[in-house]
C-alpha cells in the first residue's frame, strides 16, 4: 500500500512464505465472538467462455464436501460447534473475488483452530464429488431464478448499455444455466487448482482475542498450503479500455412500475496510490454530489413535482471506472415533465454550482459522519471491520482508524469552497453528452428519438442560478413546562429503570456500552392495528408511507431532511399490531432532538398532498415487486385466508389501498395519538438522569394521557378449518419458479414466552430438516425456510410457516417431501443429533442478543410496564433456552405439525399442475 495515510497500528499484517496474506485485528464487540474471512482473489472475470458460472459453483461446492468432511458433513460439523448455516457460515462470489465467512460463537483457541482448519479445507481440500455436483446444479439454478428480478435485469441492462463488450457483462457471477447444468468434474478441478493458490488468498481475523495466538494458529495451519497446478495468466481486458459512445436506451420489463430515467457519465479512473491529494479530490466530489442529491430531493417534494425518489452519486461498477449518475422516477404519462426537470436541474448545477447554505449543510453532514465515527470507534462490529479489511486488500486503500481519517481531511473540509465543489462536479460529468437510460414498464412505448427530442428541447430553456434558501431553524423546541417524575423504580438485577411522569407518560431505561455514543429509542402510543377500522385495509400501509413524508405544520418533509442531514439522528414510524411506534437511533448528544421530532409528529403532522403521491408510488413499486416474486400472491393473501378472509392481515390489494385518502388517515392517526397512552424505552450510551430529563421536556410536556384500554373486540381472531383442497394462485407465466407455503396455526400460545421460545427452536429444526432434504439431497431449492410468527395484540394469531421456491416441474415432488417430513417429525421424532445441531446455533444466537440495544430496547423494555412479563422473560432467557429438551420440541411437533391441520398454498406460473386435495 503506497500512501501518506498512517495505517491503523492495531492491525497485525503478515505474509507467509507461500504468499498467503493475513490480518488480525483485536476488537471488543461483539464480546466473546470472532469474525473470520477467507478472501480468494478469483471470480467470474477469471472464467473462460465455457466456464461461465464456475467460480460461483466452486464456492457452493466448498459446503458440499472437503477432504475430511465429505458429503456436506462440514455444515453439520460446524453446527455442532454452534455455527449455524446462513448468518454464521456463508460465502459470496463476485466478478473478481470469492469470500468465505465464519462467525465464531466463542474465543477459545480450539474454536479458532477448528475454523481455520475449515478455511484450509476450502483452500485446497474441496473434493468435487460427482454425486454432490449433480445435486448442487438445481440449487444454483434455483438461486439464479431467485435473483432474476426486474431490478436485477435493469441493472444488467445498464451495464450492457455502457460496456456492451466487457468481461463484466459477459461474466455474471451466477453464470449461464446451460453451463451450470453441464460442468464436468474435470472443469471444476482445473479451475480450482489454477486459481485457488496461496498467493491469491488472505485470512482475516477480527474479534475479542489476542494477536499472538491467532497469528501462530494461522501460520501453523496455512504454512504448508501450496499450489496444486500451474497458474493461469491473468485475463486480458479485465479492465475495459473504453466505454460505448453516449447514446439513449429504453429498457422495458413487465416487472417494472412507471419510469426510471437516469443521466450517466462513465469516466476511466486508473488505480493510483491512496494519497492525501486523491482523498481531498474525492471529498470535493462527495460534497458536490451530496448537495445535488439534496437539491433533487427538494425538487421532488415541491407541490406538483413530476418525479419522486431521485438519486445522484458516484458508483464504481467496474474496475478502474466510475459512473456519475443522476436519476428520477415518475409516472409514465408524466415522463416528459420528469425528463425536463431532471435535465434542467442537472444543467443548473453544472452551470452555477451550489449555494452557501447548501455547502454549509453538506460540510456539517460530513463533519457529523467523521465525529460519530470517532466517537463510536471503540464498539465497531467485528463483522463490519472484517469486511473493511477485505476491501483494503482488494482496492489497495489504507485501513486507518476513524480518528486518522478525520484528521487527514479536517482542514480541507473546513476550507472547501463553492468553486472547488462546482469544478469537482463538472469534472465528474466531463465534456459532451451523457448516456441516458430509461427503464420502464412496456407501457412506455417511447423511442430513444422521442426521448432525445424532449431532452434537446429542454436544453433550450434557460435556467437560473439556484436561490439560497438560507438556514432552517427548527421550530419544535418548546412543548411547555417539563413534567416531573411521579414514580421511579430501579430493577437492580437487570439494571433497568421503570418510571412514570406526572402526565402519564411511562419511561423504561437501560444504560449500555454496546454501541459507544449511540442511543436507541422506541415510543409506543395508542393501539395501532387494533384500532384500525375493519373496513379500511391498507390504511396502516398508507400511514407508514405517508405520515413522515407529509412533514410537520411548520416544516415540510424536505425541511426536516435538511435539518437532519447534518445531525446524527434518524426517526422512523411503523404501525404495529398493538401500537403506533416511532423508533429513533441517534448520538447521545442528539437525544433531545430525536424526542423533539417524535413529539412534533404526535402533535402537528401535516399530511401534505405530496405525501400521498409518494405513498402511492411506493405502493405500486411494492405490488410490482410482489408480482415479480414467485411467492408474491401467497404473501399478500395467505395471512388473511387462514383467518377466514380477515382483511386486517396480509397485504392490501390495489383497490383497497387506493380507497384510503389523507383525510381518513389524518382522522385515524389524530384519534390514535390524541392523549393516548405513551410508553417508551431509551437504551444505550446515555445515563438515567440525562434520558429522564430529555423525556420530561418533550413527551413529558404533553397533556395528560388517558389510561390504556385494550380493544378486546378488535383483538379477536379465529383460524378457520383448513380447506381440503390446496389453494393455488397463478403467477406471471414468465417466472421460472413456483412457491410453496405451509401454515400451521398455533392459537394456544397465550403470551407464554417459554412456549414461544420452543416454537422458535422447533422452526429451526424444521428449517434444517428442509435444508437437508430440499437443498442437500434433492438439489431443488436455494433457500427453503421455516419460521415461527407470534403477534402482539392478537394473542391467538400465531403460526409456523414453511416456505420454498422450486422449479415448477419439481413443485409436486417438493410438496410430497414437505408433507412426508412434517409427518415424520410428528411420528418418528427428532433425532438426538438433529436436536444438538439445532441447539448450539440457537443458543449462541439468543445469547448474542443480550449484548444488543435492539434486544433491550425493543424486545424487553418498549412496553415493560404494560407487560411486566417482559422483565421475567429477560431474567430467565439464558437459563430457559439452555433448558430446552428434545422431548419438549418433539411434543410441540406432534401437537402442531399435523398435515391435516395445516393450510397449504401454491403459487406457480400458469398454474401448470392439477393439485387437488392436500
GROMACS .gro file of C-alpha atoms in nm, residues 471-877:
model
  407
  471UNK     CA    1  -3.057   2.833   0.728
  472UNK     CA    2  -3.361   2.650   0.864
  473UNK     CA    3  -3.432   2.693   1.235
  474UNK     CA    4  -3.607   2.400   1.399
  475UNK     CA    5  -3.943   2.525   1.529
  476UNK     CA    6  -4.028   2.248   1.775
  477UNK     CA    7  -3.810   2.303   2.078
  478UNK     CA    8  -4.066   2.410   2.340
  479UNK     CA    9  -4.365   2.193   2.431
  480UNK     CA   10  -4.445   2.363   2.758
  481UNK     CA   11  -4.339   2.304   3.118
  482UNK     CA   12  -4.148   1.984   3.177
  483UNK     CA   13  -4.336   1.713   3.359
  484UNK     CA   14  -4.192   1.581   3.687
  485UNK     CA   15  -4.145   1.215   3.766
  486UNK     CA   16  -4.407   1.071   3.999
  487UNK     CA   17  -4.272   0.719   4.011
  488UNK     CA   18  -3.929   0.563   3.959
  489UNK     CA   19  -3.831   0.202   4.017
  490UNK     CA   20  -3.483   0.059   3.973
  491UNK     CA   21  -3.464  -0.312   3.891
  492UNK     CA   22  -3.111  -0.392   4.009
  493UNK     CA   23  -3.064  -0.743   3.868
  494UNK     CA   24  -3.138  -0.619   3.514
  495UNK     CA   25  -3.010  -0.266   3.580
  496UNK     CA   26  -3.317  -0.107   3.424
  497UNK     CA   27  -3.539   0.175   3.544
  498UNK     CA   28  -3.917   0.195   3.507
  499UNK     CA   29  -4.066   0.539   3.564
  500UNK     CA   30  -4.376   0.747   3.506
  501UNK     CA   31  -4.417   1.122   3.458
  502UNK     CA   32  -4.699   1.331   3.600
  503UNK     CA   33  -4.876   1.339   3.264
  504UNK     CA   34  -4.888   0.958   3.248
  505UNK     CA   35  -4.600   0.900   3.004
  506UNK     CA   36  -4.407   0.587   3.102
  507UNK     CA   37  -4.031   0.563   3.050
  508UNK     CA   38  -3.815   0.249   3.061
  509UNK     CA   39  -3.437   0.291   3.052
  510UNK     CA   40  -3.116   0.088   3.043
  511UNK     CA   41  -2.767   0.231   3.006
  512UNK     CA   42  -2.539   0.011   2.795
  513UNK     CA   43  -2.194   0.021   2.638
  514UNK     CA   44  -2.271  -0.199   2.336
  515UNK     CA   45  -2.260   0.096   2.091
  516UNK     CA   46  -2.044   0.385   2.203
  517UNK     CA   47  -2.225   0.721   2.188
  518UNK     CA   48  -2.541   0.570   2.034
  519UNK     CA   49  -2.891   0.560   2.179
  520UNK     CA   50  -3.197   0.367   2.063
  521UNK     CA   51  -3.548   0.499   2.127
  522UNK     CA   52  -3.887   0.325   2.091
  523UNK     CA   53  -4.204   0.526   2.152
  524UNK     CA   54  -4.535   0.338   2.158
  525UNK     CA   55  -4.861   0.529   2.151
  526UNK     CA   56  -5.222   0.418   2.111
  527UNK     CA   57  -5.339   0.082   1.979
  528UNK     CA   58  -5.203   0.057   1.624
  529UNK     CA   59  -5.377  -0.206   1.412
  530UNK     CA   60  -5.611  -0.286   1.700
  531UNK     CA   61  -5.778   0.050   1.633
  532UNK     CA   62  -5.776   0.024   1.253
  533UNK     CA   63  -6.127   0.036   1.104
  534UNK     CA   64  -6.209  -0.317   0.980
  535UNK     CA   65  -6.335  -0.177   0.651
  536UNK     CA   66  -6.011   0.014   0.581
  537UNK     CA   67  -5.745  -0.241   0.486
  538UNK     CA   68  -5.425  -0.078   0.369
  539UNK     CA   69  -5.469   0.224   0.596
  540UNK     CA   70  -5.175   0.101   0.803
  541UNK     CA   71  -4.957   0.083   0.491
  542UNK     CA   72  -5.059   0.434   0.394
  543UNK     CA   73  -4.970   0.557   0.743
  544UNK     CA   74  -4.622   0.409   0.727
  545UNK     CA   75  -4.558   0.552   0.380
  546UNK     CA   76  -4.718   0.896   0.420
  547UNK     CA   77  -4.704   1.022   0.778
  548UNK     CA   78  -4.342   1.137   0.787
  549UNK     CA   79  -4.337   1.222   0.416
  550UNK     CA   80  -4.610   1.477   0.488
  551UNK     CA   81  -4.381   1.671   0.718
  552UNK     CA   82  -4.490   1.897   1.004
  553UNK     CA   83  -4.712   2.204   1.010
  554UNK     CA   84  -4.407   2.432   1.044
  555UNK     CA   85  -4.166   2.226   0.834
  556UNK     CA   86  -4.204   2.038   0.509
  557UNK     CA   87  -4.062   1.687   0.488
  558UNK     CA   88  -3.772   1.831   0.291
  559UNK     CA   89  -3.707   2.088   0.564
  560UNK     CA   90  -3.687   1.804   0.814
  561UNK     CA   91  -3.446   1.613   0.589
  562UNK     CA   92  -3.228   1.922   0.554
  563UNK     CA   93  -3.230   1.974   0.929
  564UNK     CA   94  -3.129   1.614   0.992
  565UNK     CA   95  -2.868   1.597   0.714
  566UNK     CA   96  -2.601   1.730   0.949
  567UNK     CA   97  -2.727   1.564   1.266
  568UNK     CA   98  -2.663   1.211   1.388
  569UNK     CA   99  -3.028   1.120   1.429
  570UNK     CA  100  -3.290   0.923   1.236
  571UNK     CA  101  -3.658   0.864   1.313
  572UNK     CA  102  -3.898   0.612   1.157
  573UNK     CA  103  -4.266   0.526   1.204
  574UNK     CA  104  -4.448   0.192   1.196
  575UNK     CA  105  -4.797   0.069   1.265
  576UNK     CA  106  -4.751  -0.230   1.493
  577UNK     CA  107  -5.022  -0.482   1.568
  578UNK     CA  108  -5.096  -0.327   1.909
  579UNK     CA  109  -4.947   0.025   1.897
  580UNK     CA  110  -4.822   0.304   1.676
  581UNK     CA  111  -4.445   0.310   1.715
  582UNK     CA  112  -4.183   0.575   1.647
  583UNK     CA  113  -3.827   0.447   1.659
  584UNK     CA  114  -3.516   0.658   1.677
  585UNK     CA  115  -3.144   0.596   1.651
  586UNK     CA  116  -2.919   0.883   1.748
  587UNK     CA  117  -2.596   1.001   1.901
  588UNK     CA  118  -2.619   1.073   2.272
  589UNK     CA  119  -2.593   1.448   2.213
  590UNK     CA  120  -2.893   1.430   1.976
  591UNK     CA  121  -3.135   1.255   2.211
  592UNK     CA  122  -3.333   1.571   2.280
  593UNK     CA  123  -3.369   1.645   1.908
  594UNK     CA  124  -3.480   1.286   1.844
  595UNK     CA  125  -3.754   1.317   2.107
  596UNK     CA  126  -3.849   1.664   1.984
  597UNK     CA  127  -3.910   1.525   1.637
  598UNK     CA  128  -4.125   1.240   1.765
  599UNK     CA  129  -4.322   1.476   1.987
  600UNK     CA  130  -4.376   1.714   1.694
  601UNK     CA  131  -4.513   1.435   1.473
  602UNK     CA  132  -4.752   1.335   1.751
  603UNK     CA  133  -4.875   1.695   1.778
  604UNK     CA  134  -4.851   1.856   1.435
  605UNK     CA  135  -4.827   1.609   1.148
  606UNK     CA  136  -4.914   1.796   0.826
  607UNK     CA  137  -5.046   1.531   0.581
  608UNK     CA  138  -4.943   1.733   0.274
  609UNK     CA  139  -5.079   1.618  -0.060
  610UNK     CA  140  -4.736   1.525  -0.199
  611UNK     CA  141  -4.707   1.257   0.069
  612UNK     CA  142  -5.000   1.071  -0.089
  613UNK     CA  143  -4.826   1.078  -0.429
  614UNK     CA  144  -4.510   0.933  -0.277
  615UNK     CA  145  -4.705   0.671  -0.083
  616UNK     CA  146  -4.889   0.558  -0.394
  617UNK     CA  147  -4.562   0.538  -0.586
  618UNK     CA  148  -4.411   0.326  -0.310
  619UNK     CA  149  -4.718   0.101  -0.301
  620UNK     CA  150  -4.711   0.050  -0.678
  621UNK     CA  151  -4.344  -0.049  -0.660
  622UNK     CA  152  -4.420  -0.293  -0.381
  623UNK     CA  153  -4.702  -0.451  -0.582
  624UNK     CA  154  -4.473  -0.482  -0.884
  625UNK     CA  155  -4.208  -0.647  -0.669
  626UNK     CA  156  -4.464  -0.894  -0.536
  627UNK     CA  157  -4.592  -0.966  -0.887
  628UNK     CA  158  -4.236  -1.044  -0.997
  629UNK     CA  159  -4.182  -1.276  -0.700
  630UNK     CA  160  -4.284  -1.643  -0.711
  631UNK     CA  161  -4.444  -1.615  -0.368
  632UNK     CA  162  -4.600  -1.270  -0.408
  633UNK     CA  163  -4.965  -1.388  -0.408
  634UNK     CA  164  -4.902  -1.602  -0.101
  635UNK     CA  165  -4.750  -1.311   0.092
  636UNK     CA  166  -5.047  -1.092   0.003
  637UNK     CA  167  -5.335  -1.331   0.064
  638UNK     CA  168  -5.242  -1.632   0.277
  639UNK     CA  169  -5.216  -1.448   0.613
  640UNK     CA  170  -5.580  -1.337   0.578
  641UNK     CA  171  -5.708  -1.659   0.424
  642UNK     CA  172  -5.611  -1.866   0.728
  643UNK     CA  173  -5.842  -1.648   0.941
  644UNK     CA  174  -6.136  -1.657   0.704
  645UNK     CA  175  -6.052  -1.354   0.490
  646UNK     CA  176  -5.994  -1.112   0.782
  647UNK     CA  177  -5.872  -0.805   0.595
  648UNK     CA  178  -5.659  -0.680   0.884
  649UNK     CA  179  -5.395  -0.932   0.781
  650UNK     CA  180  -5.195  -0.992   0.466
  651UNK     CA  181  -5.124  -0.707   0.223
  652UNK     CA  182  -5.400  -0.484   0.086
  653UNK     CA  183  -5.468  -0.509  -0.284
  654UNK     CA  184  -5.470  -0.203  -0.511
  655UNK     CA  185  -5.844  -0.116  -0.484
  656UNK     CA  186  -5.827  -0.147  -0.105
  657UNK     CA  187  -5.518   0.073  -0.076
  658UNK     CA  188  -5.645   0.340  -0.314
  659UNK     CA  189  -5.976   0.361  -0.129
  660UNK     CA  190  -5.789   0.537   0.154
  661UNK     CA  191  -5.714   0.909   0.143
  662UNK     CA  192  -5.524   1.158   0.358
  663UNK     CA  193  -5.838   1.279   0.533
  664UNK     CA  194  -5.918   0.926   0.651
  665UNK     CA  195  -5.556   0.875   0.751
  666UNK     CA  196  -5.540   1.202   0.947
  667UNK     CA  197  -5.860   1.122   1.133
  668UNK     CA  198  -5.736   0.775   1.231
  669UNK     CA  199  -5.388   0.883   1.342
  670UNK     CA  200  -5.503   1.201   1.516
  671UNK     CA  201  -5.754   0.999   1.717
  672UNK     CA  202  -5.487   0.736   1.782
  673UNK     CA  203  -5.233   0.994   1.903
  674UNK     CA  204  -5.461   1.235   2.092
  675UNK     CA  205  -5.398   1.194   2.466
  676UNK     CA  206  -5.335   0.825   2.405
  677UNK     CA  207  -5.113   0.636   2.649
  678UNK     CA  208  -4.739   0.655   2.576
  679UNK     CA  209  -4.472   0.412   2.687
  680UNK     CA  210  -4.117   0.440   2.560
  681UNK     CA  211  -3.779   0.281   2.603
  682UNK     CA  212  -3.441   0.454   2.588
  683UNK     CA  213  -3.147   0.216   2.573
  684UNK     CA  214  -2.785   0.292   2.501
  685UNK     CA  215  -2.489   0.504   2.594
  686UNK     CA  216  -2.682   0.761   2.800
  687UNK     CA  217  -2.722   0.786   3.180
  688UNK     CA  218  -3.061   0.778   3.351
  689UNK     CA  219  -3.070   1.143   3.457
  690UNK     CA  220  -2.998   1.263   3.103
  691UNK     CA  221  -3.260   1.032   2.947
  692UNK     CA  222  -3.527   1.127   3.201
  693UNK     CA  223  -3.454   1.497   3.156
  694UNK     CA  224  -3.487   1.473   2.777
  695UNK     CA  225  -3.822   1.294   2.803
  696UNK     CA  226  -3.953   1.532   3.069
  697UNK     CA  227  -3.927   1.838   2.843
  698UNK     CA  228  -4.061   1.666   2.529
  699UNK     CA  229  -4.310   1.381   2.564
  700UNK     CA  230  -4.339   1.457   2.933
  701UNK     CA  231  -4.464   1.808   2.850
  702UNK     CA  232  -4.765   1.680   2.655
  703UNK     CA  233  -5.119   1.695   2.800
  704UNK     CA  234  -5.227   1.427   3.048
  705UNK     CA  235  -5.251   1.086   2.883
  706UNK     CA  236  -5.553   0.859   2.907
  707UNK     CA  237  -5.509   0.510   3.055
  708UNK     CA  238  -5.453   0.228   2.810
  709UNK     CA  239  -5.762   0.020   2.741
  710UNK     CA  240  -5.706  -0.287   2.528
  711UNK     CA  241  -5.958  -0.334   2.248
  712UNK     CA  242  -6.063  -0.692   2.322
  713UNK     CA  243  -6.323  -0.692   2.047
  714UNK     CA  244  -6.071  -0.595   1.781
  715UNK     CA  245  -5.810  -0.843   1.907
  716UNK     CA  246  -6.033  -1.144   1.846
  717UNK     CA  247  -5.900  -1.373   1.574
  718UNK     CA  248  -6.020  -1.718   1.477
  719UNK     CA  249  -5.843  -1.961   1.248
  720UNK     CA  250  -6.084  -2.134   1.013
  721UNK     CA  251  -6.076  -2.503   0.934
  722UNK     CA  252  -5.820  -2.574   0.662
  723UNK     CA  253  -5.981  -2.648   0.325
  724UNK     CA  254  -5.937  -2.995   0.184
  725UNK     CA  255  -5.812  -2.851  -0.144
  726UNK     CA  256  -5.474  -2.687  -0.197
  727UNK     CA  257  -5.507  -2.311  -0.250
  728UNK     CA  258  -5.339  -2.240  -0.585
  729UNK     CA  259  -5.251  -1.896  -0.723
  730UNK     CA  260  -5.142  -1.827  -1.078
  731UNK     CA  261  -4.837  -1.608  -1.128
  732UNK     CA  262  -4.667  -1.442  -1.422
  733UNK     CA  263  -4.601  -1.713  -1.686
  734UNK     CA  264  -4.252  -1.572  -1.737
  735UNK     CA  265  -4.148  -1.664  -1.381
  736UNK     CA  266  -3.930  -1.973  -1.361
  737UNK     CA  267  -4.016  -2.080  -1.008
  738UNK     CA  268  -4.315  -2.199  -0.811
  739UNK     CA  269  -4.362  -2.110  -0.444
  740UNK     CA  270  -4.497  -2.344  -0.178
  741UNK     CA  271  -4.604  -2.238   0.171
  742UNK     CA  272  -4.750  -2.433   0.459
  743UNK     CA  273  -4.909  -2.252   0.755
  744UNK     CA  274  -4.977  -2.433   1.084
  745UNK     CA  275  -5.186  -2.230   1.334
  746UNK     CA  276  -5.074  -2.204   1.697
  747UNK     CA  277  -5.376  -2.038   1.861
  748UNK     CA  278  -5.296  -2.152   2.216
  749UNK     CA  279  -4.970  -1.961   2.280
  750UNK     CA  280  -5.143  -1.731   2.534
  751UNK     CA  281  -4.845  -1.495   2.578
  752UNK     CA  282  -4.632  -1.782   2.705
  753UNK     CA  283  -4.275  -1.673   2.638
  754UNK     CA  284  -4.126  -2.009   2.732
  755UNK     CA  285  -4.354  -2.178   2.482
  756UNK     CA  286  -4.276  -1.916   2.219
  757UNK     CA  287  -3.902  -1.983   2.255
  758UNK     CA  288  -3.959  -2.350   2.199
  759UNK     CA  289  -4.168  -2.275   1.893
  760UNK     CA  290  -3.877  -2.074   1.751
  761UNK     CA  291  -3.649  -2.366   1.829
  762UNK     CA  292  -3.882  -2.608   1.652
  763UNK     CA  293  -3.888  -2.377   1.348
  764UNK     CA  294  -3.508  -2.404   1.342
  765UNK     CA  295  -3.528  -2.783   1.348
  766UNK     CA  296  -3.782  -2.784   1.066
  767UNK     CA  297  -3.573  -2.539   0.864
  768UNK     CA  298  -3.263  -2.754   0.898
  769UNK     CA  299  -3.458  -3.067   0.802
  770UNK     CA  300  -3.585  -2.889   0.489
  771UNK     CA  301  -3.239  -2.760   0.401
  772UNK     CA  302  -3.104  -3.113   0.420
  773UNK     CA  303  -3.387  -3.265   0.217
  774UNK     CA  304  -3.467  -2.996  -0.040
  775UNK     CA  305  -3.122  -2.845  -0.092
  776UNK     CA  306  -2.862  -3.102   0.004
  777UNK     CA  307  -3.038  -3.420  -0.107
  778UNK     CA  308  -3.285  -3.315  -0.376
  779UNK     CA  309  -3.090  -3.011  -0.501
  780UNK     CA  310  -3.418  -2.834  -0.576
  781UNK     CA  311  -3.433  -2.522  -0.356
  782UNK     CA  312  -3.178  -2.250  -0.289
  783UNK     CA  313  -3.308  -2.122   0.043
  784UNK     CA  314  -3.604  -2.307   0.198
  785UNK     CA  315  -3.711  -2.152   0.527
  786UNK     CA  316  -3.915  -2.230   0.837
  787UNK     CA  317  -4.028  -1.957   1.077
  788UNK     CA  318  -4.249  -1.908   1.376
  789UNK     CA  319  -4.460  -1.588   1.380
  790UNK     CA  320  -4.615  -1.455   1.703
  791UNK     CA  321  -4.830  -1.138   1.701
  792UNK     CA  322  -4.859  -0.895   1.994
  793UNK     CA  323  -5.210  -0.765   2.040
  794UNK     CA  324  -5.365  -1.063   1.865
  795UNK     CA  325  -5.280  -1.340   2.112
  796UNK     CA  326  -5.446  -1.611   1.901
  797UNK     CA  327  -5.276  -1.516   1.574
  798UNK     CA  328  -4.954  -1.720   1.574
  799UNK     CA  329  -4.833  -1.978   1.326
  800UNK     CA  330  -4.549  -2.184   1.184
  801UNK     CA  331  -4.463  -2.109   0.822
  802UNK     CA  332  -4.262  -2.333   0.589
  803UNK     CA  333  -4.169  -2.181   0.254
  804UNK     CA  334  -3.972  -2.292  -0.053
  805UNK     CA  335  -3.923  -2.185  -0.414
  806UNK     CA  336  -3.851  -2.454  -0.674
  807UNK     CA  337  -3.876  -2.518  -1.046
  808UNK     CA  338  -4.244  -2.575  -1.138
  809UNK     CA  339  -4.163  -2.924  -1.263
  810UNK     CA  340  -4.046  -3.014  -0.911
  811UNK     CA  341  -4.327  -2.845  -0.719
  812UNK     CA  342  -4.540  -3.152  -0.659
  813UNK     CA  343  -4.238  -3.359  -0.560
  814UNK     CA  344  -4.140  -3.086  -0.315
  815UNK     CA  345  -4.493  -3.076  -0.172
  816UNK     CA  346  -4.476  -3.450  -0.111
  817UNK     CA  347  -4.142  -3.408   0.070
  818UNK     CA  348  -4.284  -3.129   0.287
  819UNK     CA  349  -4.578  -3.346   0.387
  820UNK     CA  350  -4.357  -3.651   0.440
  821UNK     CA  351  -4.109  -3.466   0.661
  822UNK     CA  352  -4.381  -3.295   0.866
  823UNK     CA  353  -4.538  -3.633   0.926
  824UNK     CA  354  -4.202  -3.787   1.011
  825UNK     CA  355  -4.124  -3.515   1.265
  826UNK     CA  356  -4.458  -3.585   1.436
  827UNK     CA  357  -4.446  -3.962   1.432
  828UNK     CA  358  -4.084  -4.072   1.411
  829UNK     CA  359  -3.941  -3.787   1.615
  830UNK     CA  360  -3.637  -3.564   1.612
  831UNK     CA  361  -3.303  -3.741   1.632
  832UNK     CA  362  -3.058  -3.655   1.908
  833UNK     CA  363  -2.803  -3.535   1.650
  834UNK     CA  364  -3.064  -3.320   1.479
  835UNK     CA  365  -3.157  -3.166   1.813
  836UNK     CA  366  -2.798  -3.091   1.910
  837UNK     CA  367  -2.712  -2.940   1.571
  838UNK     CA  368  -3.007  -2.704   1.605
  839UNK     CA  369  -2.945  -2.635   1.974
  840UNK     CA  370  -2.593  -2.490   1.966
  841UNK     CA  371  -2.651  -2.225   1.694
  842UNK     CA  372  -2.985  -2.139   1.856
  843UNK     CA  373  -2.830  -2.084   2.200
  844UNK     CA  374  -2.542  -1.880   2.056
  845UNK     CA  375  -2.777  -1.660   1.859
  846UNK     CA  376  -3.001  -1.596   2.156
  847UNK     CA  377  -2.704  -1.527   2.384
  848UNK     CA  378  -2.572  -1.273   2.135
  849UNK     CA  379  -2.897  -1.078   2.157
  850UNK     CA  380  -2.821  -0.991   2.519
  851UNK     CA  381  -2.546  -0.753   2.409
  852UNK     CA  382  -2.756  -0.550   2.167
  853UNK     CA  383  -2.954  -0.233   2.223
  854UNK     CA  384  -3.221  -0.371   1.994
  855UNK     CA  385  -3.297  -0.661   2.226
  856UNK     CA  386  -3.324  -0.449   2.540
  857UNK     CA  387  -3.493  -0.153   2.373
  858UNK     CA  388  -3.746  -0.338   2.160
  859UNK     CA  389  -3.795  -0.690   2.291
  860UNK     CA  390  -3.775  -0.614   2.664
  861UNK     CA  391  -3.837  -0.251   2.753
  862UNK     CA  392  -4.058  -0.093   2.487
  863UNK     CA  393  -4.372  -0.197   2.683
  864UNK     CA  394  -4.230  -0.349   3.002
  865UNK     CA  395  -4.477  -0.161   3.222
  866UNK     CA  396  -4.774  -0.265   3.012
  867UNK     CA  397  -4.639  -0.622   3.003
  868UNK     CA  398  -4.429  -0.686   3.317
  869UNK     CA  399  -4.367  -1.040   3.199
  870UNK     CA  400  -4.108  -0.895   2.962
  871UNK     CA  401  -3.874  -0.848   3.259
  872UNK     CA  402  -3.936  -1.201   3.381
  873UNK     CA  403  -3.852  -1.325   3.033
  874UNK     CA  404  -3.528  -1.126   3.027
  875UNK     CA  405  -3.426  -1.280   3.359
  876UNK     CA  406  -3.480  -1.640   3.258
  877UNK     CA  407  -3.383  -1.611   2.891
   0.00000   0.00000   0.00000
